[in-house]
Tab-separated table of C-alpha atoms and ligand atoms in Angstrom:
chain	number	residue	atom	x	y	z
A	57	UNK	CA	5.574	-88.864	-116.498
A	58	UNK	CA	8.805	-88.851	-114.900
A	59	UNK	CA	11.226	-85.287	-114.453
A	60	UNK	CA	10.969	-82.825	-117.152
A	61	UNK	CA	13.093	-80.033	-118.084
A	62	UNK	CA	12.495	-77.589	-120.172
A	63	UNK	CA	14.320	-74.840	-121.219
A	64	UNK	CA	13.067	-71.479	-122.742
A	65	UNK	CA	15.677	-70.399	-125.717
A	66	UNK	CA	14.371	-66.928	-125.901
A	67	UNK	CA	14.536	-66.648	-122.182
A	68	UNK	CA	18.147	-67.641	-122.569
A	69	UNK	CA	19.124	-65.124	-125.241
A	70	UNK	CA	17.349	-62.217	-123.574
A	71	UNK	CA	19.282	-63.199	-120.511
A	72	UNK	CA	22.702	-63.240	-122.307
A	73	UNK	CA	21.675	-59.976	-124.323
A	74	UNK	CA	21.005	-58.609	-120.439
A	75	UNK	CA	23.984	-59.735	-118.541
A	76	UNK	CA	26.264	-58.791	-120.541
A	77	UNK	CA	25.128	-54.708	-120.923
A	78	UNK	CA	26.974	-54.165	-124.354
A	79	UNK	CA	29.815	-55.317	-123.485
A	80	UNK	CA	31.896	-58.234	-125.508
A	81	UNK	CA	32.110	-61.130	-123.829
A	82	UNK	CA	33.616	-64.643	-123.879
A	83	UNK	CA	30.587	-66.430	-123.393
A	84	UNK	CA	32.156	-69.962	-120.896
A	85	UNK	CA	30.492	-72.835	-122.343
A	86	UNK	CA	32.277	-75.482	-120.617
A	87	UNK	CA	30.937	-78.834	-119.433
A	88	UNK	CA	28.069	-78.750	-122.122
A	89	UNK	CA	27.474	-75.461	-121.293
A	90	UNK	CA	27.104	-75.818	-117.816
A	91	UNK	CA	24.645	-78.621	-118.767
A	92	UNK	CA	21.749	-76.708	-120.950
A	93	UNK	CA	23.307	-78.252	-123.942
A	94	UNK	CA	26.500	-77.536	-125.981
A	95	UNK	CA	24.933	-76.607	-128.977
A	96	UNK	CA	21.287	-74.563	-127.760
A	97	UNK	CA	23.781	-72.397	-125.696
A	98	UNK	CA	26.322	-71.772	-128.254
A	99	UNK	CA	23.653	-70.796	-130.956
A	100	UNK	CA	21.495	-68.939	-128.687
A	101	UNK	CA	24.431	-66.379	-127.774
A	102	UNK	CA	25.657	-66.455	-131.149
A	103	UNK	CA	22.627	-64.636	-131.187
A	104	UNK	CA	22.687	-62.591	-128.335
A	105	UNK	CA	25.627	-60.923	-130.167
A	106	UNK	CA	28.314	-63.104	-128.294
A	107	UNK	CA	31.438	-64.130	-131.030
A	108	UNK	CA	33.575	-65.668	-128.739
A	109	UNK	CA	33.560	-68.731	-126.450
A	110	UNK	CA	35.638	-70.675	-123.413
A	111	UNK	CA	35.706	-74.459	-122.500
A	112	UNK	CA	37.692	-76.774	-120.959
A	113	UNK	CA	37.746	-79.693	-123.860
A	114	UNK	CA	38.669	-80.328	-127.131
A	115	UNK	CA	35.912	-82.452	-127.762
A	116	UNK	CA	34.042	-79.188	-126.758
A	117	UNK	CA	36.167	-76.898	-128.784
A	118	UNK	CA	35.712	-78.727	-131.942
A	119	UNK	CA	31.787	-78.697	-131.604
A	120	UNK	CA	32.375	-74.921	-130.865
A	121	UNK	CA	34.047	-74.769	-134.128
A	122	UNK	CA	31.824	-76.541	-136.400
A	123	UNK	CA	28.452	-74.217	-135.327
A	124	UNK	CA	31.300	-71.083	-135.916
A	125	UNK	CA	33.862	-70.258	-138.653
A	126	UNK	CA	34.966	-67.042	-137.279
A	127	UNK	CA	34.029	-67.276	-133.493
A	128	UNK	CA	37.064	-66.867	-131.198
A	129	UNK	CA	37.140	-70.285	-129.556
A	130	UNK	CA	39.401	-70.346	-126.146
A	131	UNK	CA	40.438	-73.593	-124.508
A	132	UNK	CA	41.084	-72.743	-121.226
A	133	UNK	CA	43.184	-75.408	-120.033
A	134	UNK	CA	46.994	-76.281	-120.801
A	135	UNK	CA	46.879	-78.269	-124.324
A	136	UNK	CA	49.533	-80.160	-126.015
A	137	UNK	CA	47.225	-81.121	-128.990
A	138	UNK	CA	48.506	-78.824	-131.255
A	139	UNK	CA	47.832	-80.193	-134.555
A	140	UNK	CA	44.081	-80.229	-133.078
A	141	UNK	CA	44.612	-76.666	-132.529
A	142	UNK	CA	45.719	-75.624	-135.572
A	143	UNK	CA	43.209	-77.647	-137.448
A	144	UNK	CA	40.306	-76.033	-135.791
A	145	UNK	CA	41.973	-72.276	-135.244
A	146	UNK	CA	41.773	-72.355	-131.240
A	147	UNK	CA	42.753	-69.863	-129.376
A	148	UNK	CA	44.673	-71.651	-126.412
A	149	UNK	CA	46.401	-70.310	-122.788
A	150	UNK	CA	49.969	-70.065	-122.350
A	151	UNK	CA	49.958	-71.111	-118.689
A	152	UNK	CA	53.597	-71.247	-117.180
A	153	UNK	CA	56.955	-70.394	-118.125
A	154	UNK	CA	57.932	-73.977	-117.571
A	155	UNK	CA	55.663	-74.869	-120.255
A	156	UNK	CA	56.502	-71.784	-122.569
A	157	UNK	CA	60.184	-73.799	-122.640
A	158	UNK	CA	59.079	-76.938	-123.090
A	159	UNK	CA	56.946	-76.836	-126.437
A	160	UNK	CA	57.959	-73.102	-127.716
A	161	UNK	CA	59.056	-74.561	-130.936
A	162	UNK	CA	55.296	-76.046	-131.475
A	163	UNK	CA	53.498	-72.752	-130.360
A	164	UNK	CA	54.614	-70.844	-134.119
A	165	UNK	CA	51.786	-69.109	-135.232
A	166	UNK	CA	49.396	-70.081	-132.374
A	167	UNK	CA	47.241	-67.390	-131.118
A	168	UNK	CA	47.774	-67.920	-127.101
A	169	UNK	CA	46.508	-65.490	-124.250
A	170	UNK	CA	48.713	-65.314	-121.360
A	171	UNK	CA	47.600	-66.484	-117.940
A	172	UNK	CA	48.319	-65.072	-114.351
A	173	UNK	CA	48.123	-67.620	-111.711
A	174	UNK	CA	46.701	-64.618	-109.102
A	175	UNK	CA	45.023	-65.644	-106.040
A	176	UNK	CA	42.826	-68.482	-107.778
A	177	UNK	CA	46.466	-70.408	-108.839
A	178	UNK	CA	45.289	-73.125	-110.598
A	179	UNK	CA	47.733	-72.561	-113.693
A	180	UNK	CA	49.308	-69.364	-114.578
A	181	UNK	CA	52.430	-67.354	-114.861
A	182	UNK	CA	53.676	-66.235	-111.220
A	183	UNK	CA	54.695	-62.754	-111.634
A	184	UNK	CA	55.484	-60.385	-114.966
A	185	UNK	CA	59.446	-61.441	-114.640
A	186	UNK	CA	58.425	-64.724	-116.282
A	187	UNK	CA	56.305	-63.133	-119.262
A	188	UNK	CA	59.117	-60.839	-119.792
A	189	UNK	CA	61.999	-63.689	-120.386
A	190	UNK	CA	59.102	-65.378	-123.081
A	191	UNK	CA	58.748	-62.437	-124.620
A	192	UNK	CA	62.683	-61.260	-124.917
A	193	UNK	CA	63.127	-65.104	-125.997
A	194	UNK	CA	60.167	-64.920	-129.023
A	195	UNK	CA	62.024	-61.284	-129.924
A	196	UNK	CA	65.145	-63.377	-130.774
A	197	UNK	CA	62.860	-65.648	-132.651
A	198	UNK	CA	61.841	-65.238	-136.567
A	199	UNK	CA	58.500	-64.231	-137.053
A	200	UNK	CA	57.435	-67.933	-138.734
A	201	UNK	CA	58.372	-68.995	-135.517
A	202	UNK	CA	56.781	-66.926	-133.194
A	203	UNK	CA	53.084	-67.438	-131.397
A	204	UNK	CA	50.750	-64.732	-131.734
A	205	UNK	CA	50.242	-62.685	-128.369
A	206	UNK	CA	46.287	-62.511	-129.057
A	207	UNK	CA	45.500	-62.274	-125.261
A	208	UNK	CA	45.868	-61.909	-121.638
A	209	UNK	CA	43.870	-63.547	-118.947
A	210	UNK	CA	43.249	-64.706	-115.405
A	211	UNK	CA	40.399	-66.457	-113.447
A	212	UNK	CA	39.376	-64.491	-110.208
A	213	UNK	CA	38.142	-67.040	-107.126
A	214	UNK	CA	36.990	-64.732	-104.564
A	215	UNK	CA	34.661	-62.190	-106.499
A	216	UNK	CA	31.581	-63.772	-105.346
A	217	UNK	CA	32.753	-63.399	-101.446
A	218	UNK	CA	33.153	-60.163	-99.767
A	219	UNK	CA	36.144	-61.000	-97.499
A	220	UNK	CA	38.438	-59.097	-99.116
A	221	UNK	CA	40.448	-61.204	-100.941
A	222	UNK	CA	38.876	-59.992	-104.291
A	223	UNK	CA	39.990	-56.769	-104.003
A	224	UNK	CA	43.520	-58.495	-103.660
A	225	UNK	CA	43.264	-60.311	-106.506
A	226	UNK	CA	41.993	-57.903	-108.804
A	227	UNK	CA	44.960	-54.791	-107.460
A	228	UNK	CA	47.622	-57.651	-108.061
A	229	UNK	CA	46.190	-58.749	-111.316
A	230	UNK	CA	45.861	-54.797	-112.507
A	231	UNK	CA	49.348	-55.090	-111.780
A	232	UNK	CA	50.644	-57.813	-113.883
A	233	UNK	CA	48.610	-56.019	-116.713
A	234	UNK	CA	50.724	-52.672	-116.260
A	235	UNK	CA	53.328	-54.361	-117.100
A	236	UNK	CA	52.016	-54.871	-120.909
A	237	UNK	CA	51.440	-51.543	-121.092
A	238	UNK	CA	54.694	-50.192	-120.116
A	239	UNK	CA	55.798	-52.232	-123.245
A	240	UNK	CA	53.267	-50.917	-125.205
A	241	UNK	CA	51.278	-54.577	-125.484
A	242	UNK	CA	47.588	-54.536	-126.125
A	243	UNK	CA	46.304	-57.891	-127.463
A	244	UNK	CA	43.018	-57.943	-128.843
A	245	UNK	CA	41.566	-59.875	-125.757
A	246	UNK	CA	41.875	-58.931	-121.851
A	247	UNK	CA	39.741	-60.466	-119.670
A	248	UNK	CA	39.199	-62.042	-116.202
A	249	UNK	CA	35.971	-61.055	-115.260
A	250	UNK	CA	33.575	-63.805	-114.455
A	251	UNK	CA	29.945	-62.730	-113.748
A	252	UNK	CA	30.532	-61.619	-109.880
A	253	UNK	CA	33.095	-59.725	-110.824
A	254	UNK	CA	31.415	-58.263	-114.085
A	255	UNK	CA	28.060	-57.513	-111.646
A	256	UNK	CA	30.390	-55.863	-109.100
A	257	UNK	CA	32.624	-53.723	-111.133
A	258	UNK	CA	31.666	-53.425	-114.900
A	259	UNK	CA	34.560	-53.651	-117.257
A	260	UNK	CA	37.830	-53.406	-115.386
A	261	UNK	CA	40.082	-50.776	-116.870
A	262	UNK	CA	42.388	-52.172	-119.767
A	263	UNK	CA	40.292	-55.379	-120.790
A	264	UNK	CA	38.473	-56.054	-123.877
A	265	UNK	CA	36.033	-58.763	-122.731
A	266	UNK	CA	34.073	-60.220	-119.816
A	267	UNK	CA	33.960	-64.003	-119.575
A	268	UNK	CA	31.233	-64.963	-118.378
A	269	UNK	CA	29.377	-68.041	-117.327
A	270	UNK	CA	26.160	-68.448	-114.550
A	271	UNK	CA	24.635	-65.134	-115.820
A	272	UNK	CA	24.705	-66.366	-119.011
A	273	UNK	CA	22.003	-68.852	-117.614
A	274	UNK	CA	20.345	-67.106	-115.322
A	275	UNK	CA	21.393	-67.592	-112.220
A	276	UNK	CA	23.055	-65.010	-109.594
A	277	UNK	CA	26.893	-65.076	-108.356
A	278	UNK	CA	25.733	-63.748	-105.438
A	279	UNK	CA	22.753	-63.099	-102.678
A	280	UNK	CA	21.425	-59.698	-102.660
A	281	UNK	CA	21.041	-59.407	-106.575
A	282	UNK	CA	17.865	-58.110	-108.428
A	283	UNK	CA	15.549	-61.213	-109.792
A	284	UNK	CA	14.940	-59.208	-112.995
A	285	UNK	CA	18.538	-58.730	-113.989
A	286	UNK	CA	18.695	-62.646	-113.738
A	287	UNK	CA	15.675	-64.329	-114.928
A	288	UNK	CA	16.183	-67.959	-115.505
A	289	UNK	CA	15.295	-69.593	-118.332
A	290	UNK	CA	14.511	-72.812	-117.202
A	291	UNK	CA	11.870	-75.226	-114.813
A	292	UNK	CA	12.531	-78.812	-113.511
A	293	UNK	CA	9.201	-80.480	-112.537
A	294	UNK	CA	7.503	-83.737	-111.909
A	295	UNK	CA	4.387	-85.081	-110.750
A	296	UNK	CA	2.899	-86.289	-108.370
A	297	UNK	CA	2.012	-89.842	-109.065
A	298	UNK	CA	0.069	-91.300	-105.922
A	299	UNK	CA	-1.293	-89.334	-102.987
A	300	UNK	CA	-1.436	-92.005	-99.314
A	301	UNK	CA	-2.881	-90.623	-96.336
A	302	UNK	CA	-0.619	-91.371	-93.054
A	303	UNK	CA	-1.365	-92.233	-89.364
A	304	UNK	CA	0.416	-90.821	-86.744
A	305	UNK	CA	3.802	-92.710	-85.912
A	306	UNK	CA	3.263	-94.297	-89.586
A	307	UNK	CA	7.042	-95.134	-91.593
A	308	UNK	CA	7.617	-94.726	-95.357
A	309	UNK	CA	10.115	-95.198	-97.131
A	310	UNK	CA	13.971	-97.370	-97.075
A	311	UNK	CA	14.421	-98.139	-93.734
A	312	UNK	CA	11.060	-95.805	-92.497
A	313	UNK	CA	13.025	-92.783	-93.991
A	314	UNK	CA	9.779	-90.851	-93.362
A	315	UNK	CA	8.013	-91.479	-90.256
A	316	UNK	CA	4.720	-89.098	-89.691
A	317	UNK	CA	4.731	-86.855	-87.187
A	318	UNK	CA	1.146	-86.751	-87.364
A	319	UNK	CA	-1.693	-87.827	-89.073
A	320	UNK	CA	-0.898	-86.225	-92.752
A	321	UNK	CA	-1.010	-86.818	-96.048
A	322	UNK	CA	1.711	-87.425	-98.513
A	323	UNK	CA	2.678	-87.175	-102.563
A	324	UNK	CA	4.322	-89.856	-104.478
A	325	UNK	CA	6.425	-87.909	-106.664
A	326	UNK	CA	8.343	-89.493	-109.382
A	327	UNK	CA	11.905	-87.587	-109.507
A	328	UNK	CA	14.956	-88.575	-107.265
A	329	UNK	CA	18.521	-88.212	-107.001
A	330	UNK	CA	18.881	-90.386	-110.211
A	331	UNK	CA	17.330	-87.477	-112.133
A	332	UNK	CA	20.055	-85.211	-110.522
A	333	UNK	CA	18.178	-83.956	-107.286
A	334	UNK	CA	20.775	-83.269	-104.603
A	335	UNK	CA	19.924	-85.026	-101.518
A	336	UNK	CA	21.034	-81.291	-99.840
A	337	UNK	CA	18.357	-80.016	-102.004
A	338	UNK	CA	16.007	-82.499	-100.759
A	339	UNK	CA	16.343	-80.982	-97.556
A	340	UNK	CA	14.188	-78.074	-98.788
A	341	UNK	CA	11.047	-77.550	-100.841
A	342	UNK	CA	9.439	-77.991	-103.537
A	343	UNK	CA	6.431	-75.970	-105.610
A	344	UNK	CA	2.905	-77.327	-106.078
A	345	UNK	CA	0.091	-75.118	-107.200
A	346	UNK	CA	1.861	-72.109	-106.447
A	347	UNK	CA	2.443	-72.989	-102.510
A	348	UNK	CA	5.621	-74.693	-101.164
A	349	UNK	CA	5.328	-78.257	-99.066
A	350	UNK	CA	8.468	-79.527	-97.531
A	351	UNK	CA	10.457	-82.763	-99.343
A	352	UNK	CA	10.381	-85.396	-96.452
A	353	UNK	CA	12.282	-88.440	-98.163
A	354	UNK	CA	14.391	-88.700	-101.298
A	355	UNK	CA	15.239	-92.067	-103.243
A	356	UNK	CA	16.953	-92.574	-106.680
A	357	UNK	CA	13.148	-91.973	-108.787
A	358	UNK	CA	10.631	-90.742	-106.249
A	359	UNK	CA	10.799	-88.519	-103.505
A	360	UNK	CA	7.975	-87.989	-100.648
A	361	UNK	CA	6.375	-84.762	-99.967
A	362	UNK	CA	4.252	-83.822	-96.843
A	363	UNK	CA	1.193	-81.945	-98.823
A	364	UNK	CA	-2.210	-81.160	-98.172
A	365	UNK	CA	-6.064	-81.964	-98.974
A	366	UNK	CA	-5.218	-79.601	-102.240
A	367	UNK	CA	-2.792	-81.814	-103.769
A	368	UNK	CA	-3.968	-84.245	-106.033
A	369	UNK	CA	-2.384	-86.887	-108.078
A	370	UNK	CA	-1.263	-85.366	-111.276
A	371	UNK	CA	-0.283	-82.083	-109.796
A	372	UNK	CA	2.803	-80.544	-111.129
A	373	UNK	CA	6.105	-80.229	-108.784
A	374	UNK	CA	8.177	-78.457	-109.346
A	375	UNK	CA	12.160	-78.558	-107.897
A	376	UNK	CA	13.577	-75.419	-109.834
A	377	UNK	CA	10.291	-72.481	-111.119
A	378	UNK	CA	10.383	-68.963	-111.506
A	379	UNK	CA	9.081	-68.536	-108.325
A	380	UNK	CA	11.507	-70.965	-106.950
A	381	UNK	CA	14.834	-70.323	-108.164
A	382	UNK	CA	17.862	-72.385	-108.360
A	383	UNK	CA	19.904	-69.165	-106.410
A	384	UNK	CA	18.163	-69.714	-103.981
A	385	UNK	CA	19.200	-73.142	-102.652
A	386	UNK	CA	22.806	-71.938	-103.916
A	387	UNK	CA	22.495	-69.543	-100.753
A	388	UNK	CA	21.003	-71.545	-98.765
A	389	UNK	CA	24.366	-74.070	-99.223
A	390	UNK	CA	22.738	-76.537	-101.394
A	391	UNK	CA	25.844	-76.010	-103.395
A	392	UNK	CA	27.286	-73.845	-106.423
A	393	UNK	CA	24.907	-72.691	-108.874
A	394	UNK	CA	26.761	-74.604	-111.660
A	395	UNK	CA	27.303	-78.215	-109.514
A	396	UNK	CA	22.756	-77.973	-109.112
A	397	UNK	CA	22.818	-77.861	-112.647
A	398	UNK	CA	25.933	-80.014	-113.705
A	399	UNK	CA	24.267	-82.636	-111.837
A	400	UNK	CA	20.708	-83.075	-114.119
A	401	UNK	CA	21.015	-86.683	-115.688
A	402	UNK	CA	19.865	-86.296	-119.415
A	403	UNK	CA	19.653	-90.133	-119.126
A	404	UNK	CA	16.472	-90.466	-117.082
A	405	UNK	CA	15.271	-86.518	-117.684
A	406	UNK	CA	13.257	-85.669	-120.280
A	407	UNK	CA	14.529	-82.203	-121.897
A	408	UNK	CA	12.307	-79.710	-123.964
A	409	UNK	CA	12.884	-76.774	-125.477
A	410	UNK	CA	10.414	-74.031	-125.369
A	411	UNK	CA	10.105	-70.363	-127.829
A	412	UNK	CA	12.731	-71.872	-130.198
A	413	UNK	CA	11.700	-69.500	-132.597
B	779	PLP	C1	38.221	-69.912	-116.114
B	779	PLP	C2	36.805	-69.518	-115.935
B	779	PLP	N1	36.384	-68.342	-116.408
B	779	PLP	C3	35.101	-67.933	-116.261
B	779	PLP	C4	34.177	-68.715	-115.607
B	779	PLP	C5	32.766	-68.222	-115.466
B	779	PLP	O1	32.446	-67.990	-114.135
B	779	PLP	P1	30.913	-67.690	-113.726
B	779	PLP	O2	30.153	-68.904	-114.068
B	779	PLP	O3	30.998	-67.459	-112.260
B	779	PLP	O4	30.501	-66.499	-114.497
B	779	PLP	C6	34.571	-69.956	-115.086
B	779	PLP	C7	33.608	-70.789	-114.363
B	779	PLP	O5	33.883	-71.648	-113.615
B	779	PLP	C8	35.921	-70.363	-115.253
B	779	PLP	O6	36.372	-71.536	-114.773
């Protein structure tokens, strides 16, 4: 057996029905939903009561579109595929004035949410001077030619830090949105909040929607947050396939990448960074029979792990458990919640799905 791993659906629509307290909510499916699987995510919040979604990709979009009719389905980044668009009834961002004048004649009857660049700045509208001259330009429009205002949004880049720079973000982005309401504007989606900011704030005043992504699958923005209010839905485990007793002094491994520091005993285990296993989560632990033994070595199948006389070939090991959660390495600066899991290669892994029904 090599790395297995297995997802629990209902575990993944309890956790959206949990995150997300009530409130509607974009559900950000991007990069095959953060790598559980395009279409298992999309159906399971479908039913957790979630009716509209966020990617990156057309390609994504369109899959989107086929598993919903009436689903709002946002693309996220600047598109000039607008035949696409209009084909599949995407919702897509208006992200500069600059491109507002370049392809305003091929925006009529497009449903487009307005972005502010804020702090984050990777596309956006600078300041509310620019979204006035679009809009006092579409008022001299006819209506057939128009776009249709169906949103407002921006990305925040700081709400999982607590330096301060959130709190800018968000006062300059509340900002921008007073604007709209001096003219009266209220499209049917507002949102910016990605799961930090969601867990740290509830629903901003004047949006419609959260947009959320890691909570979604289970995993906390943050350090400090309660396991129950995350609970992830998933395991990634191996096993141990040979067990070799060591002498003190005694290499293993590429070049001796292990070399015992004693006479000990070591698992075989058949998972490595070609399954996806970060060689900065190598660095760390891994589960077996409820206790934790250090990862000593890491290669592209196998990795080594200094065990005890308990361990026996067979055994289970497990990188990401219940009990050993994927957060956890996050904080411990393995790296981003969403680049541990972006990095699982379906290729060599094998994937089940567990409580479909
Ligand atoms: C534009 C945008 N919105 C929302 C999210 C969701 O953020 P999170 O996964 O932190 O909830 C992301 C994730 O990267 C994003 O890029």
């Amino acid at each position: 057996m090599s790395g297995i791993l297995t997802i629990d659906r209902k575990q993944l629509v309890s956790q959206a029905v949990r995150v997300r307290e009530g409130i509607p909510t974009i559900a950000v499916v991007k990069n095959n939903a953060y790598n559980f699987g395009l279409e298992l995510a999309v159906e399971a919040f479908l039913e957790a009561g979630i009716s509209a979604f966020a990617t990156t990709s057309l390609k994504e979009a369109e899959a989107i579109r086929k598993m919903t009719d009436d689903s709002m389905v946002f693309l996220l980044n600047p598109t000039t595929e607008f035949a696409s668009v209009r084909r599949l009834d995407l919702s897509i961002t208006l992200p500069s004035l600059a491109y507002y004048e370049k392809y305003q004649e091929e925006l009529a009857g497009i449903s487009v949410h307005i972005e502010y660049a804020g702090l984050f700045n990777r596309s956006g509208f600078d300041n509310f001077g620019e979204v006035e001259q679009v809009l006092h330009h579409q008022a001299q429009m006819d209506e057939a030619e128009r776009f249709f205002l169906e949103g407002l949004w921006c990305h925040f880049g700081y709400a999982d830090e607590f330096d301060g720079n959130y709190e800018i973000e968000r006062k300059n982005w509340l900002g921008f949105l007073a604007g709209f309401d001096r003219l009266d504007i209220t499209p049917e989606f507002v949102h910016s909040q990605n799961t930090a900011s969601f867990v740290r704030d509830g629903l901003l005043p004047g949006h419609t929607h959260t947009r959320l992504g890691i909570g979604l699958y289970g995993s906390k923005p943050y350090s400090g947050l309660n396991d129950e209010m995350f609970v992830q839905p998933f395991e990634l485990y191996s096993s141990v396939v040979q067990i070799r007793d060591m002498d003190e002094n005694m290499p293993m491994g590429y070049g001796g990448s292990f070399v015992a520091g004693r006479r000990t005993k070591v698992a075989i285990v058949d998972i490595g960074y070609g399954d996806g296993v970060l060689r900065k989560r190598a660095e760390y632990d891994c589960l077996i029979n409820g206790r934790r033994y250090p990862i000593v070595s890491l290669m592209m199948s196998h990795m080594i792990v200094e065990v005890d006389e308990t361990v026996a070939t067979g055994d289970r090991v497990y990188i990401y458990h219940p009990e050993m959660r994927l957060d956890e390495y996050t904080f411990k600066g393995v790296g981003a919640n969403s680049e541990q899991l972006a990095t699982l290669n379906y290729n060599t892994l094998t994937k089940e799905i567990t409580n479909e029904s």
